[in-house]
Every structure is written in C-alpha cells, then in structure tokens.
Coordinates of C-alpha atoms and ligand atoms in Angstrom, one line a residue:
X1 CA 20.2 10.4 -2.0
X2 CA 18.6 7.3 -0.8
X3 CA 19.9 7.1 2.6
X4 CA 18.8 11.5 2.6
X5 CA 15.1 10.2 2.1
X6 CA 14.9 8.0 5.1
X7 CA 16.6 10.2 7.0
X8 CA 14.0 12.9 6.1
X9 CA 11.5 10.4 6.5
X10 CA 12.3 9.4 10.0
X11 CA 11.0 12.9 10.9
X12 CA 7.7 11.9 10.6
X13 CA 5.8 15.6 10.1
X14 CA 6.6 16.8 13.2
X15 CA 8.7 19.9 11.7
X16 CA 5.5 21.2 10.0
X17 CA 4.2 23.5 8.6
X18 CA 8.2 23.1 7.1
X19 CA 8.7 20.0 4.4
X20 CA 10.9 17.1 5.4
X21 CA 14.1 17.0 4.0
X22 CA 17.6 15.3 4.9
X23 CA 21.0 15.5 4.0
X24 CA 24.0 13.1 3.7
X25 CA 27.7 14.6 3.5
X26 CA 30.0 11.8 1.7
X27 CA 34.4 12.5 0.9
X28 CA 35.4 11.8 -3.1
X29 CA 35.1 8.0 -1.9
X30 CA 31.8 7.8 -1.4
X31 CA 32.2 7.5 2.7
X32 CA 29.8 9.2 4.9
X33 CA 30.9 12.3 7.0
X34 CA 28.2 13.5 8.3
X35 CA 24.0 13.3 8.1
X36 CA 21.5 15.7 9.0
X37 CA 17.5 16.2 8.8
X38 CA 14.8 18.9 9.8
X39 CA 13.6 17.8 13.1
X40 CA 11.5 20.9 13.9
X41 CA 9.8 24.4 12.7
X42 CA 12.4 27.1 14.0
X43 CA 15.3 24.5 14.4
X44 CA 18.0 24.1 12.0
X45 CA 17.6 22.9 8.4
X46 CA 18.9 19.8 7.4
X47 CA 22.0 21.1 5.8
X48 CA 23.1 23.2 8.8
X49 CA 22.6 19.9 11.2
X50 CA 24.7 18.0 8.8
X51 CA 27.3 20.5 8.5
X52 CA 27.8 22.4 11.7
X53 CA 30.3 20.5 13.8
X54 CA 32.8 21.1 10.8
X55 CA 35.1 24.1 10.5
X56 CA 36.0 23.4 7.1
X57 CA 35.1 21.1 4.4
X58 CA 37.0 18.0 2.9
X59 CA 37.5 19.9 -0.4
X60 CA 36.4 16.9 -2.6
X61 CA 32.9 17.0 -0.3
X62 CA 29.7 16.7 -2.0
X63 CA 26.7 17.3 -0.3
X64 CA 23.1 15.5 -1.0
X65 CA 20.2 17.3 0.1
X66 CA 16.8 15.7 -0.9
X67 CA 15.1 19.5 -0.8
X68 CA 16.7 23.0 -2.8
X69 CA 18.9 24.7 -0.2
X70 CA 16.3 28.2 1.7
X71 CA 17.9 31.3 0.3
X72 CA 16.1 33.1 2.1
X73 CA 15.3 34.9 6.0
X74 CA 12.8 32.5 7.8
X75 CA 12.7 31.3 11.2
X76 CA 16.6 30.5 10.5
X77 CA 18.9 32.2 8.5
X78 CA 19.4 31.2 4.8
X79 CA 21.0 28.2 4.3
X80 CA 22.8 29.5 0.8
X81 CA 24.8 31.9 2.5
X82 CA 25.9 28.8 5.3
X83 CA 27.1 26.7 2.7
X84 CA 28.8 29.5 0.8
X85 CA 30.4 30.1 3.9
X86 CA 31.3 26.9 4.6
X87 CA 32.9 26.5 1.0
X88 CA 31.2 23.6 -0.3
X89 CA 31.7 23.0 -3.8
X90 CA 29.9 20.2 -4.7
X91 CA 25.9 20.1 -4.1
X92 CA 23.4 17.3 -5.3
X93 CA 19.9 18.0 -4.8
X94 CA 16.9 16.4 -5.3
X95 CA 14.0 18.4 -6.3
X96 CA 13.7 22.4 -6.5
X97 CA 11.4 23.6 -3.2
X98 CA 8.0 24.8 -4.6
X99 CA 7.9 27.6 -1.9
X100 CA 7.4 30.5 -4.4
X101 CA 9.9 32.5 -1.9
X102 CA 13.0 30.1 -2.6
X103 CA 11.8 27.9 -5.8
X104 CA 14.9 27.9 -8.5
X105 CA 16.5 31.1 -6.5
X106 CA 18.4 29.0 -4.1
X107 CA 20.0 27.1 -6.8
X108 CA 20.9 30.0 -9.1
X109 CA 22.3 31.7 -6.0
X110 CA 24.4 28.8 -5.3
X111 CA 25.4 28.7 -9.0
X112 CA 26.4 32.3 -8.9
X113 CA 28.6 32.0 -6.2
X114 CA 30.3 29.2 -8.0
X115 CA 29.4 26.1 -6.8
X116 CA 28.9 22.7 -9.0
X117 CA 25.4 22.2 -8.3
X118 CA 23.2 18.9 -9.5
X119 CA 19.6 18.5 -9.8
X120 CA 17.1 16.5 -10.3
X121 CA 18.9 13.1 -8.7
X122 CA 15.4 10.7 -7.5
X123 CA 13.4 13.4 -8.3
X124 CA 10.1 12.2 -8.2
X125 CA 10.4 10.3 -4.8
X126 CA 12.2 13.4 -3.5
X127 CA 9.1 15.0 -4.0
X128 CA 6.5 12.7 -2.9
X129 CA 8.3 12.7 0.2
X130 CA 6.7 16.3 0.2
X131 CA 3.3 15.7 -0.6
X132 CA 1.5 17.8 1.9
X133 CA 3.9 20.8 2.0
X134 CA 3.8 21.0 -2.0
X135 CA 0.1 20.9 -1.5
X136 CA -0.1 23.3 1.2
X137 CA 2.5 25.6 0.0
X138 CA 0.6 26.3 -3.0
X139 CA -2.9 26.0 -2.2
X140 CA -2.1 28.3 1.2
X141 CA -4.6 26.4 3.0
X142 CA -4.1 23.0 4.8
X143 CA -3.8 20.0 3.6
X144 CA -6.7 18.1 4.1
X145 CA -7.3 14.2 5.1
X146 CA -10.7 13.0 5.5
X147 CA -11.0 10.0 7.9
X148 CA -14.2 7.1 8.5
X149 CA -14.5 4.0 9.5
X150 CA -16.8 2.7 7.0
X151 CA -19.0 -0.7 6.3
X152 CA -18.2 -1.4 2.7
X153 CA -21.3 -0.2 1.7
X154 CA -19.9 3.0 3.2
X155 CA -21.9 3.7 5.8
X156 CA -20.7 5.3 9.2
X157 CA -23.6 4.2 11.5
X158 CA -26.9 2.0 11.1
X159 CA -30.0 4.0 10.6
X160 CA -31.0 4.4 14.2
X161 CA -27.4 6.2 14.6
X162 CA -25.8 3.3 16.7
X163 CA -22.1 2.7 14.8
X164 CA -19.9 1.0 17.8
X165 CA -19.0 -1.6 15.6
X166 CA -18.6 -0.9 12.3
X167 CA -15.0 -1.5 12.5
X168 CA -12.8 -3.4 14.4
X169 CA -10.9 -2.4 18.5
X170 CA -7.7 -2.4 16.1
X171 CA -8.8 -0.2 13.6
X172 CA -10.1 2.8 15.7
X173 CA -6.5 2.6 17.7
X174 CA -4.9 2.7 14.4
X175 CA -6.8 5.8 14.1
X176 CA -6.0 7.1 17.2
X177 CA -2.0 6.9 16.6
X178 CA -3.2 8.6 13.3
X179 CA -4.5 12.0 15.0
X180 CA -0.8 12.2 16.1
X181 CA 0.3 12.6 12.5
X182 CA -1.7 15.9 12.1
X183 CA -1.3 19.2 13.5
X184 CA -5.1 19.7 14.2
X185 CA -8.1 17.9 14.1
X186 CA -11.2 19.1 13.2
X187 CA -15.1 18.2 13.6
X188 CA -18.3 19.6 12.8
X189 CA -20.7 21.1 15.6
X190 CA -22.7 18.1 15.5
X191 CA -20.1 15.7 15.7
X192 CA -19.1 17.4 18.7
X193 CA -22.2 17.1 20.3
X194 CA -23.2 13.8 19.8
X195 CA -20.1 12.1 20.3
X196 CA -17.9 14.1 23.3
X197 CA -14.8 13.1 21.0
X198 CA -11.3 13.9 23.5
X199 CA -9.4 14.4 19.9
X200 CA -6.2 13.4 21.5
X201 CA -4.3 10.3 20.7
X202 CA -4.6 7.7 23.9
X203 CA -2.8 4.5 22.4
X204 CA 0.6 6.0 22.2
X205 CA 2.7 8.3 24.6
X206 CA 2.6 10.4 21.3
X207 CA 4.9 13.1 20.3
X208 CA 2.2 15.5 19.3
X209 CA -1.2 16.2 20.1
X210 CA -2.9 17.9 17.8
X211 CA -4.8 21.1 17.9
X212 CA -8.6 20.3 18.4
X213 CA -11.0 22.4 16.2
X214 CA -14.8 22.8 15.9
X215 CA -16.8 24.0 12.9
X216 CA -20.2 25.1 13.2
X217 CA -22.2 27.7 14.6
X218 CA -20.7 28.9 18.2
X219 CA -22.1 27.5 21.5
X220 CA -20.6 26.4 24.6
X221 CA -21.2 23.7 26.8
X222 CA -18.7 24.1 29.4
X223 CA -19.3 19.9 30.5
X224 CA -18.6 19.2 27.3
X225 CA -14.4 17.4 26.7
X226 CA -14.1 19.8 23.8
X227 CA -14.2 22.9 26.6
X228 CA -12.3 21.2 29.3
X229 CA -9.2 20.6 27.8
X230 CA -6.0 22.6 28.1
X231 CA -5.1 22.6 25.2
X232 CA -5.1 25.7 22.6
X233 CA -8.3 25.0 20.4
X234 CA -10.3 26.4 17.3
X235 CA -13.7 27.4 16.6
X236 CA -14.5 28.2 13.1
X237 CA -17.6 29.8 13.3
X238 CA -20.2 29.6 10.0
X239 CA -22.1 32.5 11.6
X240 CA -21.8 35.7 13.7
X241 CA -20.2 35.4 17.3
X242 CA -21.7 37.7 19.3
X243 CA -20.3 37.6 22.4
X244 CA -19.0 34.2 21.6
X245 CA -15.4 35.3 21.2
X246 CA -14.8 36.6 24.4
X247 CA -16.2 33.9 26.0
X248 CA -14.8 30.9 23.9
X249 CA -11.2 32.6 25.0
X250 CA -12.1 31.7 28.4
X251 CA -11.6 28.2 27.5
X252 CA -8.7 28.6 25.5
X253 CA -10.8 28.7 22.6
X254 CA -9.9 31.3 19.6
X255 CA -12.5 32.1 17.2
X256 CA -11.7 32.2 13.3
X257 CA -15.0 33.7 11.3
X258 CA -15.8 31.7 8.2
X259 CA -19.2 33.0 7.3
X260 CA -17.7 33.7 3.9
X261 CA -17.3 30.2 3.4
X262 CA -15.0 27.0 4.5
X263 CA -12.6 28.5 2.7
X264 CA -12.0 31.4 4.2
X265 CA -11.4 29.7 7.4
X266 CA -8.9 27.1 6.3
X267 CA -6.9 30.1 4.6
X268 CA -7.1 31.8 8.0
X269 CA -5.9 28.5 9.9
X270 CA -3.2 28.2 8.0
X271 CA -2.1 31.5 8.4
X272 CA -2.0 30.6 12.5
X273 CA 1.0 27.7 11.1
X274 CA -1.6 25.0 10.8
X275 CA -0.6 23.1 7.8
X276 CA -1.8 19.6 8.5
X277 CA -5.4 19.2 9.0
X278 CA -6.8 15.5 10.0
X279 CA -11.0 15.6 9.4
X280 CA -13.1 13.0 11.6
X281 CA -16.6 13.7 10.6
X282 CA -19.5 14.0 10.5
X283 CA -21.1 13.2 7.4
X284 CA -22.8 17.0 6.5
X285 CA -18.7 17.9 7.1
X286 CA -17.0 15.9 5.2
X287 CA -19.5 16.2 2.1
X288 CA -18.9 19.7 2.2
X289 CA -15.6 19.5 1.8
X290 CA -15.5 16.8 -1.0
X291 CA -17.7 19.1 -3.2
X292 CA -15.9 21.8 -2.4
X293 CA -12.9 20.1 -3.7
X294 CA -10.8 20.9 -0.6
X295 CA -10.1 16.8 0.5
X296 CA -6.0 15.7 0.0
X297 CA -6.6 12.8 1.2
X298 CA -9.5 10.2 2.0
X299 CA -8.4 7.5 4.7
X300 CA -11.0 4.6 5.3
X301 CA -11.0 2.0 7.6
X302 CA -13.1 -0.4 5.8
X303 CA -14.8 -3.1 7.7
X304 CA -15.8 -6.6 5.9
X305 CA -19.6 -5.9 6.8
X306 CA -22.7 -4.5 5.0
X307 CA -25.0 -2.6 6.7
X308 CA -27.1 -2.3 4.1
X309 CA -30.2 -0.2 5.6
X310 CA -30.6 2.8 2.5
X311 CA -31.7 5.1 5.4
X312 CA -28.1 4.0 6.9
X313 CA -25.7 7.4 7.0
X314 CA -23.0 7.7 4.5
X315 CA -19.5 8.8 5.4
X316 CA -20.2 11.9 3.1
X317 CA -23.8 12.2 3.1
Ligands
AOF1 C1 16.0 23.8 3.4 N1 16.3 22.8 4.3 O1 15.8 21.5 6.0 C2 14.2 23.1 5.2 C3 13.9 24.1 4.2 O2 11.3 29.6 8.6 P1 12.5 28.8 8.2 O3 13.7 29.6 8.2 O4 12.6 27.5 8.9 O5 12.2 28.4 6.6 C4 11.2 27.5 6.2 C5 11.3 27.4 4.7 O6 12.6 26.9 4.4 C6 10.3 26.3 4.2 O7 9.1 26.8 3.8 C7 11.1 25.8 3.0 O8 10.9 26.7 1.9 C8 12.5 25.9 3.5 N2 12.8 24.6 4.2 N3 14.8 24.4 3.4 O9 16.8 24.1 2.6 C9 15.4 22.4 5.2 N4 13.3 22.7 6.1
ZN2 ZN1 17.3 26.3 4.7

C-alpha cells in the first residue's frame, strides 16, 4: 500500500478535478506484477493502467488500490465491472472514495460479485493523500489556497504600497512553480490593475498553466497581460455585465455572474471542472474569503523583516 501512495503521489494534481490514487498488483509471494496510477481526467483509472496488459490474472493476485474501486459511468467506464471481468479475487483498499456517487457502493458491489475485499489498510495517509478532492467533492466548490508573501508582522507592502522586497528572489520563484500546482488562479479587480500579474508559471517549463481568473466588477483594458493572453480565462463578475459578456469573449474571457455572492461563483467554477483554486491577493480578496470561511489552505512566505508601519497593508486586511 506504501509503494500505491507514491505512486499516486508522483501524479502531482495534474488528473484533477479526479483524486490521486495508485495501484500495485503483487502474486501470493508478495512480488510485484504490475503498477498503475491516475495520470489524467478522462484517462484510465489506476486499476485499469495496472491491469490492462494482462489477459488473465495469477489466481492468487491481490490487488492494492490506495482509493475504492469507481462503480460507476464517468469519463471511463466503471472500474468494478473491469475487475470483475478480469477475475480478481483478492482486493486491498485503502480508504472508501467520499464521492457520494461511488462511496461504500463500489465495495459492496465488489463484495456481491464475490470478491475478498479488504479495507481500511493505511487508512488515514490514504486519505490525506486526497485532501483537496475530499474537500472539493463535498463542499462542490474549489478548494481554496490563499497565498502572500508576508513580513512577519504580516504585512504585504509598506504603507506607501511599495512591497518589492518583502520576501526574498527565491521565495517568489518558489511561488511561481506553485501556480503550476493549481488549476486556476485567481485575483481581485484591483490586484489586476495595479500589478499587470502574467499568472503563469516562468521558472519551470511547467506541465500546467493554470486558468487565470479575475474577480471584481467587469472592465477591460485591452493593454492590460490579463487580456492579451491566449489562454481560456475567467471573469467573475460582483455586478451586472452589461454588454461585458460579449465583449470579454473577444478575449477569450467567459463571464461567470456572482452578484449573489462569492459563493455562487466558486459553485459555478467548479461546475466548468475547476477544482483547484490558487488565490494571490489582494488584501480586500483574500479577507473576504477568510470570513467567509471558504480558505483550504493559507500558504505564506514569511520574510525575517518587520515592517512595522500600522498604516502598512495586511495580507487580509
Ligand atoms: C478509481 N480509480 O484511479 C480514480 C477514481 O469521470 P471518471 O470516469 O474518470 O470518474 C471520476 C471519478 O472516479 C472520481 O470522482 C472518483 O470518484 C473516481 N476516481 N476511481 O477507482 C481511479 N481516479
Ligand atoms: Zn475507476
């Protein structure tokens, strides 16, 4: 089950908004056969991609899967009926997948059909190798990380706004390879405005960029990065478009309305497949979203300086 977990881990989250999970085939001596992980949304679960290049099992097989085996229609077919088919007869799983559309129903399927089926095994780290899907999955918004690079008297800036060196060259490309760990990244209006952010990730040739997105009300200013980029992007807009829609699109820029509140367009985002959100700031943004109670996570870079000017900004207000 150990060597399952850092084969799921070596996923990275690239196969969001799905959980990472891995899977180790091993005979009745304990050798490896065959491993498998989730690599990607809409490619083949980790049990398929450890079984598939067998036509039939060793009968004495057991399988280790760090995740509840999918019972059900997805992107891919469920993997239940595969290993049924496949006539495995020994399963050892690690935690049940909190998915409300599989959780406990893949293993009593499996059960049913007669299988020998373990649970439980490294439980707890099988989970917290899930953290942000089991949040996600049940909160059916994103999960949420709030970044700053802070003095540790927590400000952002000093008081006449300048904040180039509150933390170190190293730090803000640490942050950088970060952004590639998210599926989107989001700012507030301001933010946007007063610091032209790219919102890509420049230190590494990275494997994902994420999806820029913009909160605040709609406007466009065409020199801006934020409108010249290619890539698909996000407003959420706190009040009416207008005619912003239509012309956000023109820059590749899809409105999601949340003038009923953050939350509303977070729930909306998620239902686009954005599971995964990285926050950057500003201040008013990020306080918003502590009191709503919406932050999974808080990352700060934490220089060794005080600022200490009270009119100093905050990294939540
Ligand atoms: C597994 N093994 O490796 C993964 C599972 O749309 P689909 O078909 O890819 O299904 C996604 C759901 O399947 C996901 O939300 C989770 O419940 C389960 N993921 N299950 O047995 C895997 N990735
Ligand atoms: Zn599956």
């Amino acid at each position: 089950m150990r060597q399952a977990l850092a084969l799921a881990e070596s996923a990275g989250y690239l196969a969001e908004p799905n959980p990472r999970v891995g899977a180790i085939l091993v005979d009745a001596q304990g050798e490896v056969l065959a491993q498998g992980f989730h690599a990607l949304a809409g490619g083949p679960h980790a049990e398929v991609e450890a079984l598939k290049d067998f036509a039939s099992l060793p009968p004495e097989a057991t399988l280790f899967v760090t995740l509840e085996p999918c019972n059900h229609q997805g992107k891919t077919p469920p993997c239940t009926e595969f290993l049924i088919q496949k006539k495995l007869r020994h399963l050892v799983i690690g935690c049940l997948d909190p998915n409300p559309r599989v959780s406990g129903k893949g293993v009593a399927r499996l059960r049913e059909a007669g299988m020998e089926v373990t649970q439980g095994v490294l439980e707890d780290e099988c989970r917290r190798l899930n953290e942000r899907y089991n949040r996600y999955i049940r909160k059916g918004m994103p999960f949420i990380a709030l970044k700053a690079g802070v003095s540790l008297d927590g400000k952002i800036a000093m008081a006449s706004g300048e904040s180039q060196w509150v933390t170190s060259t190293e730090a803000r490309a640490k942050a950088h390879q970060l952004r590639s760990q998210f599926q989107a990244i989001m700012i507030g209006k301001k933010t946007l405005l007063a610091d032209n952010p790219r919102l890509d990730n420049r230190i590494d040739p990275a494997p994902r960029q994420p999806i820029p997105i913009v909160i605040g009300q709609p406007l466009i200013q065409a020199g801006l990065n934020f409108f010249q980029d290619q890539r698909k992007k996000y407003w959420l807009a706190s009040s009416a478009y207008g005619d912003f829609k239509e012309e956000l699109l023109k820059f590749n820029i899809e409105a999601i309305d949340c003038q009923a509140g953050a939350e509303a367009g977070l729930k909306a985002l998620y239902q686009q497949g954005i599971a995964s959100l990285l926050v950057e700031g500003g201040a008013r943004l990020a306080s918003s979203l502590l009191r709503l109670g919406l932050v999974d996570e808080l990352i700060l870079f934490m220089a060794p300086r005080l600022i200490g000017q009270a009119d100093a900004p905050g990294f939540c207000g």
